[in-house]
Coordinates of C-alpha atoms and ligand atoms in Angstrom, one line a residue:
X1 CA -55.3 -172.6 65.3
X2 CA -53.8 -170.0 66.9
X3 CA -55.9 -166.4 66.5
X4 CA -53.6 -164.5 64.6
X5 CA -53.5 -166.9 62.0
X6 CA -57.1 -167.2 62.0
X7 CA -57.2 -163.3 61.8
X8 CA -55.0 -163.3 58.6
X9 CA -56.9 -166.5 57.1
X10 CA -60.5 -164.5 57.3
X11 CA -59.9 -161.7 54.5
X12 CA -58.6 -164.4 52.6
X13 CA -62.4 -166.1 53.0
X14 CA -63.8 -162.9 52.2
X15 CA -61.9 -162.4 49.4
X16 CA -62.3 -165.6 47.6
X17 CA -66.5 -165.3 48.5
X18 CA -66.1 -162.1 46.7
X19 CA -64.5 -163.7 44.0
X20 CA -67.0 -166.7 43.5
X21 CA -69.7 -163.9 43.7
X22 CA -68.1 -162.0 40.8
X23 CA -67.4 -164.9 38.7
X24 CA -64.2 -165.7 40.0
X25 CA -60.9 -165.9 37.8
X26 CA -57.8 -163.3 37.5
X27 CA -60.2 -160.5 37.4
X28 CA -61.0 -161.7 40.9
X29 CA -58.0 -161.8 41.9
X30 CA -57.6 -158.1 40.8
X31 CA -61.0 -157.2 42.7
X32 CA -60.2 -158.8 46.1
X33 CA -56.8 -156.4 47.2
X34 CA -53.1 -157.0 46.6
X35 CA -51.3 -154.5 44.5
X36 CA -52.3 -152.8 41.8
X37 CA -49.6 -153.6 38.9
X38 CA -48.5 -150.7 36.9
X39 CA -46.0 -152.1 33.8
X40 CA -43.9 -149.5 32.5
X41 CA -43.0 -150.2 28.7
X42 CA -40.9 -147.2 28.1
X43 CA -37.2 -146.5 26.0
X44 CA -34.6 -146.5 28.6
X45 CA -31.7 -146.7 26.4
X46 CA -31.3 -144.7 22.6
X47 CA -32.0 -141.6 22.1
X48 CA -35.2 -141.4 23.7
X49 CA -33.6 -142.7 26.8
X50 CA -34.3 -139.7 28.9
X51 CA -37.9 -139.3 28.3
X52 CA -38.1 -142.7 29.8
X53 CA -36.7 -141.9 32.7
X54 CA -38.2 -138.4 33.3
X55 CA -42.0 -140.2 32.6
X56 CA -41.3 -142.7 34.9
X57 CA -40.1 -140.4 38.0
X58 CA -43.4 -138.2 37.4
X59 CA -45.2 -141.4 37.6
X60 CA -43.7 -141.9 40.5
X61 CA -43.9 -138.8 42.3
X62 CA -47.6 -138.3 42.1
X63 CA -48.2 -142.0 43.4
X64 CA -45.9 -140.9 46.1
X65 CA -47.7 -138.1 47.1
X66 CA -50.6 -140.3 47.7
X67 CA -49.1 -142.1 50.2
X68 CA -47.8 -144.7 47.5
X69 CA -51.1 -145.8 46.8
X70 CA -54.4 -145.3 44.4
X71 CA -57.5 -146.1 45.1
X72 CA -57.0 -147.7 48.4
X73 CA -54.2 -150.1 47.4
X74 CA -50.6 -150.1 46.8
X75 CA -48.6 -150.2 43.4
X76 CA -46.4 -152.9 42.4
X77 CA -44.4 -151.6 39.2
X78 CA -43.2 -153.8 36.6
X79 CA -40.9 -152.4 33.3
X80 CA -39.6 -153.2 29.8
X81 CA -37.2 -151.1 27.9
X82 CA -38.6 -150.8 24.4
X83 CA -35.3 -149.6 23.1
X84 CA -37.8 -147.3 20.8
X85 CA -37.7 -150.5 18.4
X86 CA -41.3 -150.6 16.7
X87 CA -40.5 -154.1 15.9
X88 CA -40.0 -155.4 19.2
X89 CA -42.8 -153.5 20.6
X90 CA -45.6 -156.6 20.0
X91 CA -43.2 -159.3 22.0
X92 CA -42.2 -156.2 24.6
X93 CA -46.0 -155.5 25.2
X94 CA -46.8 -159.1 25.4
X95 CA -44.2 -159.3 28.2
X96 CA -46.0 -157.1 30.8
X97 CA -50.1 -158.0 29.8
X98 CA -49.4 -161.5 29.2
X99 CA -46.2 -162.9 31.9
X100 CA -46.6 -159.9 34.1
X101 CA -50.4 -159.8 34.0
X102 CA -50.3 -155.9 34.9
X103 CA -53.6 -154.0 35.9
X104 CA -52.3 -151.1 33.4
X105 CA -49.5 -149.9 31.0
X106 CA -48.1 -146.9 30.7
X107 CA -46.3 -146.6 28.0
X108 CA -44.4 -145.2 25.7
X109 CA -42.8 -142.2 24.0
X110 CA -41.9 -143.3 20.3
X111 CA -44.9 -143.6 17.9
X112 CA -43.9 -146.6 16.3
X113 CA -43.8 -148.6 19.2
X114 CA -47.1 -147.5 20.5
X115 CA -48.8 -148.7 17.2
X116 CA -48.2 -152.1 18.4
X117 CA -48.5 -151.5 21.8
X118 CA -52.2 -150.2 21.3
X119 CA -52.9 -153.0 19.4
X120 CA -52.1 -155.5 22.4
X121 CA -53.6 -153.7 24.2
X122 CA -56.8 -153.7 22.9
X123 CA -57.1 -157.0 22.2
X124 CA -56.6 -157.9 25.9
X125 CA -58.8 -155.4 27.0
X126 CA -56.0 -153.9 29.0
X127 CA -56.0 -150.3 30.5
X128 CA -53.3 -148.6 28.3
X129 CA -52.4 -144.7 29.4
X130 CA -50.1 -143.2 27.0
X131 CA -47.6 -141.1 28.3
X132 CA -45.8 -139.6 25.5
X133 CA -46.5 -140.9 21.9
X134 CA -48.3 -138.6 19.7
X135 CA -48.9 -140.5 17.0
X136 CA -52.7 -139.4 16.0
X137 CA -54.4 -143.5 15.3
X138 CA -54.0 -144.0 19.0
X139 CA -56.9 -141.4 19.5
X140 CA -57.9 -141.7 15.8
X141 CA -58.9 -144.7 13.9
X142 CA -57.5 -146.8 16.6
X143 CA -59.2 -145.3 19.3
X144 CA -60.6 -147.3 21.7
X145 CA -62.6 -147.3 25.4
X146 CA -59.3 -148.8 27.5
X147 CA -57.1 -146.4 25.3
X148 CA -55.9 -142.9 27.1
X149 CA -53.6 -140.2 26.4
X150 CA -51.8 -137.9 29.2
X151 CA -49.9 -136.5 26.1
X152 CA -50.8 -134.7 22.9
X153 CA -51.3 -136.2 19.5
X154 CA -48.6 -135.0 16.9
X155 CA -50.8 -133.1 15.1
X156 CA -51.4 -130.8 18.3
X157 CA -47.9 -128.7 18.3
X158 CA -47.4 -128.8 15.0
X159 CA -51.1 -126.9 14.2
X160 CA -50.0 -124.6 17.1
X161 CA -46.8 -123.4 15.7
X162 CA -48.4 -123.5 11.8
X163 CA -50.5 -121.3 13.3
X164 CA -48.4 -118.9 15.0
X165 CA -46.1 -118.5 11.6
X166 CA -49.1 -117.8 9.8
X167 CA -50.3 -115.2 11.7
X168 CA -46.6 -113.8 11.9
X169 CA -47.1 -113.3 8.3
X170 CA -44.1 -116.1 7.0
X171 CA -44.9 -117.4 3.3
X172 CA -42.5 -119.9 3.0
X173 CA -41.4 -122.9 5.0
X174 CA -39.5 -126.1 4.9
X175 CA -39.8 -129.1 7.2
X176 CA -37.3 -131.4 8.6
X177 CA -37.8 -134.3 10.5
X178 CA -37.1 -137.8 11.2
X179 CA -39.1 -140.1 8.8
X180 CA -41.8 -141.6 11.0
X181 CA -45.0 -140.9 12.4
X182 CA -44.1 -138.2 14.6
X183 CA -42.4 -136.1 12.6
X184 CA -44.6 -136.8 9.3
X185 CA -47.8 -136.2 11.3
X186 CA -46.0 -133.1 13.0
X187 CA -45.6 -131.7 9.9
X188 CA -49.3 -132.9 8.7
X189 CA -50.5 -130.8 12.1
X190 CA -48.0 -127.8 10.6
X191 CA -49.0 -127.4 7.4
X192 CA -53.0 -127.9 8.0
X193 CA -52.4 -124.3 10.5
X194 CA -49.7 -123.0 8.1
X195 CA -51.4 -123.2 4.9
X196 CA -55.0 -122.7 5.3
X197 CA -53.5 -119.5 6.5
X198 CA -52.1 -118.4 3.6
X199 CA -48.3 -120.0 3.8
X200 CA -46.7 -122.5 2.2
X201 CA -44.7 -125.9 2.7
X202 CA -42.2 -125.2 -0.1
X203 CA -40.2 -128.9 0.4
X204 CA -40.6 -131.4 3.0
X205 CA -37.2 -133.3 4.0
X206 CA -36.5 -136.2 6.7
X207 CA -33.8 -139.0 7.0
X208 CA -34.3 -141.9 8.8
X209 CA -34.7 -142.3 12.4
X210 CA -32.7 -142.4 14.8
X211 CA -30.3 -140.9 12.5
X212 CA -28.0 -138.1 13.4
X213 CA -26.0 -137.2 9.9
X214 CA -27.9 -134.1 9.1
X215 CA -24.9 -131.7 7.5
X216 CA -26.3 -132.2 3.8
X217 CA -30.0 -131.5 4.7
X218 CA -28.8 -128.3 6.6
X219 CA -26.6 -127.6 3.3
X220 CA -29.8 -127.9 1.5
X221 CA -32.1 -126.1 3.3
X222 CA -29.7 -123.3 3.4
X223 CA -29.8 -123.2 -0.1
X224 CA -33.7 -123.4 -0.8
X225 CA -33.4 -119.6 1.5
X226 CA -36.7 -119.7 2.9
X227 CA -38.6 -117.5 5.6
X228 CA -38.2 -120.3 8.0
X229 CA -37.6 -123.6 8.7
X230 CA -40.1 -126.3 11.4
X231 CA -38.6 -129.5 12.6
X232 CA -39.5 -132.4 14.8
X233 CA -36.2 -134.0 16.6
X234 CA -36.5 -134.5 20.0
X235 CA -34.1 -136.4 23.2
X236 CA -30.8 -137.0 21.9
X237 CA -30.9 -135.9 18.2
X238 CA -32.8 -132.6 19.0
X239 CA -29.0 -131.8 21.0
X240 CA -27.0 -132.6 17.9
X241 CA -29.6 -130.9 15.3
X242 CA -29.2 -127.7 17.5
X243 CA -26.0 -127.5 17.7
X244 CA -25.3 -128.1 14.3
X245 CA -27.7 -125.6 12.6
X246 CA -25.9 -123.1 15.1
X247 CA -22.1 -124.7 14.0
X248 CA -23.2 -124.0 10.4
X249 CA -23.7 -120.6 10.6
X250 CA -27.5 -120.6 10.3
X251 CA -28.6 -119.9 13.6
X252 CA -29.0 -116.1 12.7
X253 CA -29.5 -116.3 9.1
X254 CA -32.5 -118.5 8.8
X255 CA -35.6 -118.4 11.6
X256 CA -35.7 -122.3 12.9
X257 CA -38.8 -123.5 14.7
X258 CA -40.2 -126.4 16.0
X259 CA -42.6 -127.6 18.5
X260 CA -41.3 -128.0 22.1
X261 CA -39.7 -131.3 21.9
X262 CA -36.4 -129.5 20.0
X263 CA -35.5 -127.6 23.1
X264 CA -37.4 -130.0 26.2
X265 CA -35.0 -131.8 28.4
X266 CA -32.3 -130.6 26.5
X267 CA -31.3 -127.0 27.5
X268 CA -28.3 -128.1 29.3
X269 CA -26.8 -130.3 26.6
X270 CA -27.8 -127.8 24.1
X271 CA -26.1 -124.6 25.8
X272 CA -25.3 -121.6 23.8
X273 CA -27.2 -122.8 20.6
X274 CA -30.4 -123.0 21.6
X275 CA -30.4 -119.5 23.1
X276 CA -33.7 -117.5 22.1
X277 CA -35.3 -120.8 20.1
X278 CA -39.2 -120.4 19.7
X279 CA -40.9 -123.6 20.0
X280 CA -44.8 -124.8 20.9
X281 CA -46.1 -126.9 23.6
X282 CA -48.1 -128.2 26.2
X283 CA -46.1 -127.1 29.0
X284 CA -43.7 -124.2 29.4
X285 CA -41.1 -122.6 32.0
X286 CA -42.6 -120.1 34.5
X287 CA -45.9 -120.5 34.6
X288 CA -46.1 -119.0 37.8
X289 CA -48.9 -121.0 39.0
X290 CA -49.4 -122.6 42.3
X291 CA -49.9 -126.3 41.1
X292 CA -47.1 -125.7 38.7
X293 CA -44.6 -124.4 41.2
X294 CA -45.1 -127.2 43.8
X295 CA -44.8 -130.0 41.6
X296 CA -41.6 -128.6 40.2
X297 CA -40.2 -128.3 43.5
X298 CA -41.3 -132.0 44.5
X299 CA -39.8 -133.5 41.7
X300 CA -36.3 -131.2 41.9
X301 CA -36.2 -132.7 45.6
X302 CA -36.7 -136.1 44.7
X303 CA -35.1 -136.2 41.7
X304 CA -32.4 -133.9 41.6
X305 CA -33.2 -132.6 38.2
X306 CA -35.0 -130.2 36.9
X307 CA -39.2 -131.1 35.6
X308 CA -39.7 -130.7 31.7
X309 CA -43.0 -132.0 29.6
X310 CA -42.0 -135.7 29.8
X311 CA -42.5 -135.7 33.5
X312 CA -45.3 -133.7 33.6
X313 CA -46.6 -136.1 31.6
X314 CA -45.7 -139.3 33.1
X315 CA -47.1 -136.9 36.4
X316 CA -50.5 -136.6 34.5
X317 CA -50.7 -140.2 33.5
X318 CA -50.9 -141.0 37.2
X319 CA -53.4 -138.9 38.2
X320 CA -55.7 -140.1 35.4
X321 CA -55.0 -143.6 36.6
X322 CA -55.5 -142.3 40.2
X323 CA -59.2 -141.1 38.7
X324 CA -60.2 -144.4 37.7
X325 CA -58.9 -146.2 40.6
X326 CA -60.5 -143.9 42.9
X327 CA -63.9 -144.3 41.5
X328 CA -63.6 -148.1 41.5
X329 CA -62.2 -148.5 44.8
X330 CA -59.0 -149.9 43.3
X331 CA -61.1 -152.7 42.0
X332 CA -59.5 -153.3 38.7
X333 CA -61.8 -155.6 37.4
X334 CA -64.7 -153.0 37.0
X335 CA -63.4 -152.0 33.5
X336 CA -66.3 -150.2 32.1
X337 CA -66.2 -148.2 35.3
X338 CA -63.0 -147.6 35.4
X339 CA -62.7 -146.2 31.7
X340 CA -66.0 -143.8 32.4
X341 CA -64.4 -142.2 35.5
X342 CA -61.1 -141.7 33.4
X343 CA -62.8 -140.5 30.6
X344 CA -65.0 -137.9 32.8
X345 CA -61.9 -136.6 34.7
X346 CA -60.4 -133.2 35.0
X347 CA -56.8 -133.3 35.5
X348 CA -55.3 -130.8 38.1
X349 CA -52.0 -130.7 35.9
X350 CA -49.0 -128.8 36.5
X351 CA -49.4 -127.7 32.5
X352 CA -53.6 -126.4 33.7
X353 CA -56.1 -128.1 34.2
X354 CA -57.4 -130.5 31.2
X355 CA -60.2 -132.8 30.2
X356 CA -60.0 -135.6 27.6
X357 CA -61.4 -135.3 23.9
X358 CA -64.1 -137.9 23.1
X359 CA -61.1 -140.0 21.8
X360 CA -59.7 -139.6 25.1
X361 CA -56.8 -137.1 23.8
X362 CA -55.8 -134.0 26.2
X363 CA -57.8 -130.8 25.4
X364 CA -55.4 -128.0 26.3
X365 CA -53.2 -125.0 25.7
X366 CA -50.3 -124.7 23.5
X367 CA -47.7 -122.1 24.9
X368 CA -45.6 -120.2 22.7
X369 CA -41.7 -120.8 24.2
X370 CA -38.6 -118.6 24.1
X371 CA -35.4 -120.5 25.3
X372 CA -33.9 -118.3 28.1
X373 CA -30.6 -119.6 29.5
X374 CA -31.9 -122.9 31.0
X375 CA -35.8 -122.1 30.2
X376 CA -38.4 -122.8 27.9
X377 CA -40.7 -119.3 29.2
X378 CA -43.6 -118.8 28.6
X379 CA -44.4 -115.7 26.3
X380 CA -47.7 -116.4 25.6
X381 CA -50.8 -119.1 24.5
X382 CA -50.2 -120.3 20.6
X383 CA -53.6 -121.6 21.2
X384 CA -55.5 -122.3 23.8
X385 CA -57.8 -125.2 24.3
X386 CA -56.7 -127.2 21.3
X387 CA -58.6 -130.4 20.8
X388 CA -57.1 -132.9 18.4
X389 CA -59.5 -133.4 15.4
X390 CA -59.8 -137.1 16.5
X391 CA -60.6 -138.3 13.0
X392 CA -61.8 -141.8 12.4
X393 CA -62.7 -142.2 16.2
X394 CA -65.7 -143.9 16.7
X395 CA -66.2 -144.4 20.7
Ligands
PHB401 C1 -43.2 -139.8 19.2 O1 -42.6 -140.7 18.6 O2 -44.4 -139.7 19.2 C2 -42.5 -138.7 20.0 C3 -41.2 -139.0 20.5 C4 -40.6 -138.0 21.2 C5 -41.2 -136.8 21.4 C6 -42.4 -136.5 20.9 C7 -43.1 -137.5 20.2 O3 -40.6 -135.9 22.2

């Protein structure tokens, strides 16, 4: 045999000794090199569309800046649009832990979708990092040790802003939001702030989602007169709600806000009637600080667009898998491991630095948010270190 061959055939010996020594099998496999596989189950067409896309490039750029790899191996990606169907989402989920056999998934954005994604998850024992979907069983009842957020839950915005109106001294409110978890757990977050402050949720409306036909709840709402309104919309419909609370003449009349999602991704579409929208998040415009500033103008080099929350935290959700990788020497099949150095880490993100609940939810800062021109800036900390309750966890 010639001795190149025989140089390439000897990690291949190595590997499969390794193998037999760890009890061989796909875990094995996973243990003795190759790529790590990172399945993207994400909506990359509807009206989430865009939040797909901006998760996946931050994904993307942090793995790049490592040289394109994690713990000493490279990344193979694999992806699956989940059109944001919910019922699609066991089959989609299926498709990358069962045919594609992926390391980890990241995904997705719409809570409905993840609800069945988590599930699959778990009972394949599959590294799941969430990079979007708040909705609060994913780091609540359904918590679980392979089950991470690089997000918020829902209720985390919505107590921030609750709060804020509160303290601003508004009495009362009426909600609006699409009728699924995120916005009915939004408002949950909301109200808990709002009213143990003293306000109150005079009605609570929704239509369905995706849905897009919202002139009679804006006739309504207008005629209910209150102090304020809070809504959840976000991607596609959070353009056409903002520009048609400002075409019915409200924009001035009645106070709207919301948390961050409204006005996130969307300035440009949104132009003139989002101008001077207060919102609450995890991440805002001009933070000014070092980390912030280079990863912004990374991912405007690469990308040609400009960063919002999405990316940040599709950004985030590599660094935590970076965390666990690292710690395992990009031996996937070291689970427990892998999940304790995850768990344990404290993520340099572009948003601050954060650590992860007990339920494995982000601990951070909520910014208060003033649109400026193309901006969501920062005027200030709603409130800072908010943990999500994490009720029904048991981990
Ligand atoms: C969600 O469904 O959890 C969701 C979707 C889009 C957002 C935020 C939350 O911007």
């Amino acid at each position: 045999m010639h001795r190149n061959a025989l140089r390439r055939l000897a990690p291949a010996c190595l590997a499969a000794a390794a193998a037999l020594a760890i009890g061989g099998g796909a875990s094995a496999q996973t243990a003795a090199g190759g790529k790590i596989k990172v399945g993207f189950m994400l909506p990359y067409t509807g009206t989430y569309a865009a939040l797909g896309n901006a998760i996946e490039n931050g994904f993307k750029l942090y793995v790049q800046e490592q040289g394109g790899k994690l713990g000493g191996r490279e990344i193979e990606y694999f992806k699956v649009d989940d059109e944001s169907d919910p019922a699609k989402a066991p089959e989609n989920a299926a498709k990358l832990i069962k045919r594609d056999q992926v390391d980890v998934v990241v995904g997705t954005v719409h809570s409905g979708v993840q609800m069945g994604l988590v599930k699959v998850a778990k009972e394949n024992n599959t590294l799941l990092i969430i990079p979007n979907a708040g909705v609060d069983e994913a780091t609540g009842p359904l918590c679980g040790a392979n089950i991470f957020r690089s997000s918020f839950s829902n209720w985390q915005p919505g107590y921030a802003m609750g709060h804020v109106l509160a303290e601003r001294g508004l009495k009362k409110v009426v909600t609006l939001t699409w009728k699924y978890a995120a916005g009915e757990q939004s408002v949950k977050g909301f109200k808990e702030a709002f009213e143990s402050k003293g306000g109150k949720v005079v009605k609570e409306m929704s239509l369905p989602f995706p849905n897009v036909e919202f002139q009679a709840l804006i006739t309504e709402v207008a005629a209910l007169k209150p102090d304020a309104v809070f809504v959840f919309f976000a991607g596609g419909g959070a353009v056409k709600f903002v520009k048609d609370w400002a075409a019915a003449g409200l924009k001035d009349k009645i106070p709207l806000y919301a948390s961050g999602f409204l006005t996130d991704g969307t300035l440009e579409a949104q132009g003139a009637a989002a101008q001077g929208l207060e919102t609450t998040l995890h991440y805002a415009d001009g933070l000014g600080s070092a980390r912030d500033k280079t990863f912004r103008l990374a991912y405007a080099k690469t990308f040609k667009l400009q960063p919002d929350v999405y990316a940040v935290q599709g950004y985030d959700a590599a660094q935590m898998l970076s965390a666990g990788t690292g710690a395992v020497k990009g031996d996937m099949s070291r689970k427990a491991e892998l999940y304790k150095a995850i768990e344990a880490a404290r993520i340099d993100s572009p948003r601050g630095a954060f650590t992860l609940s007990k339920a494995h939810n982000p601990v951070q800062d909520f910014y208060l948010r003033k649109v400026d021109g193309r901006e969501n800036k920062v005027s200030g900390v709603a409130v800072k270190s908010l943990a999500d309750p994490g009720r029904g966890c048991r981990l």
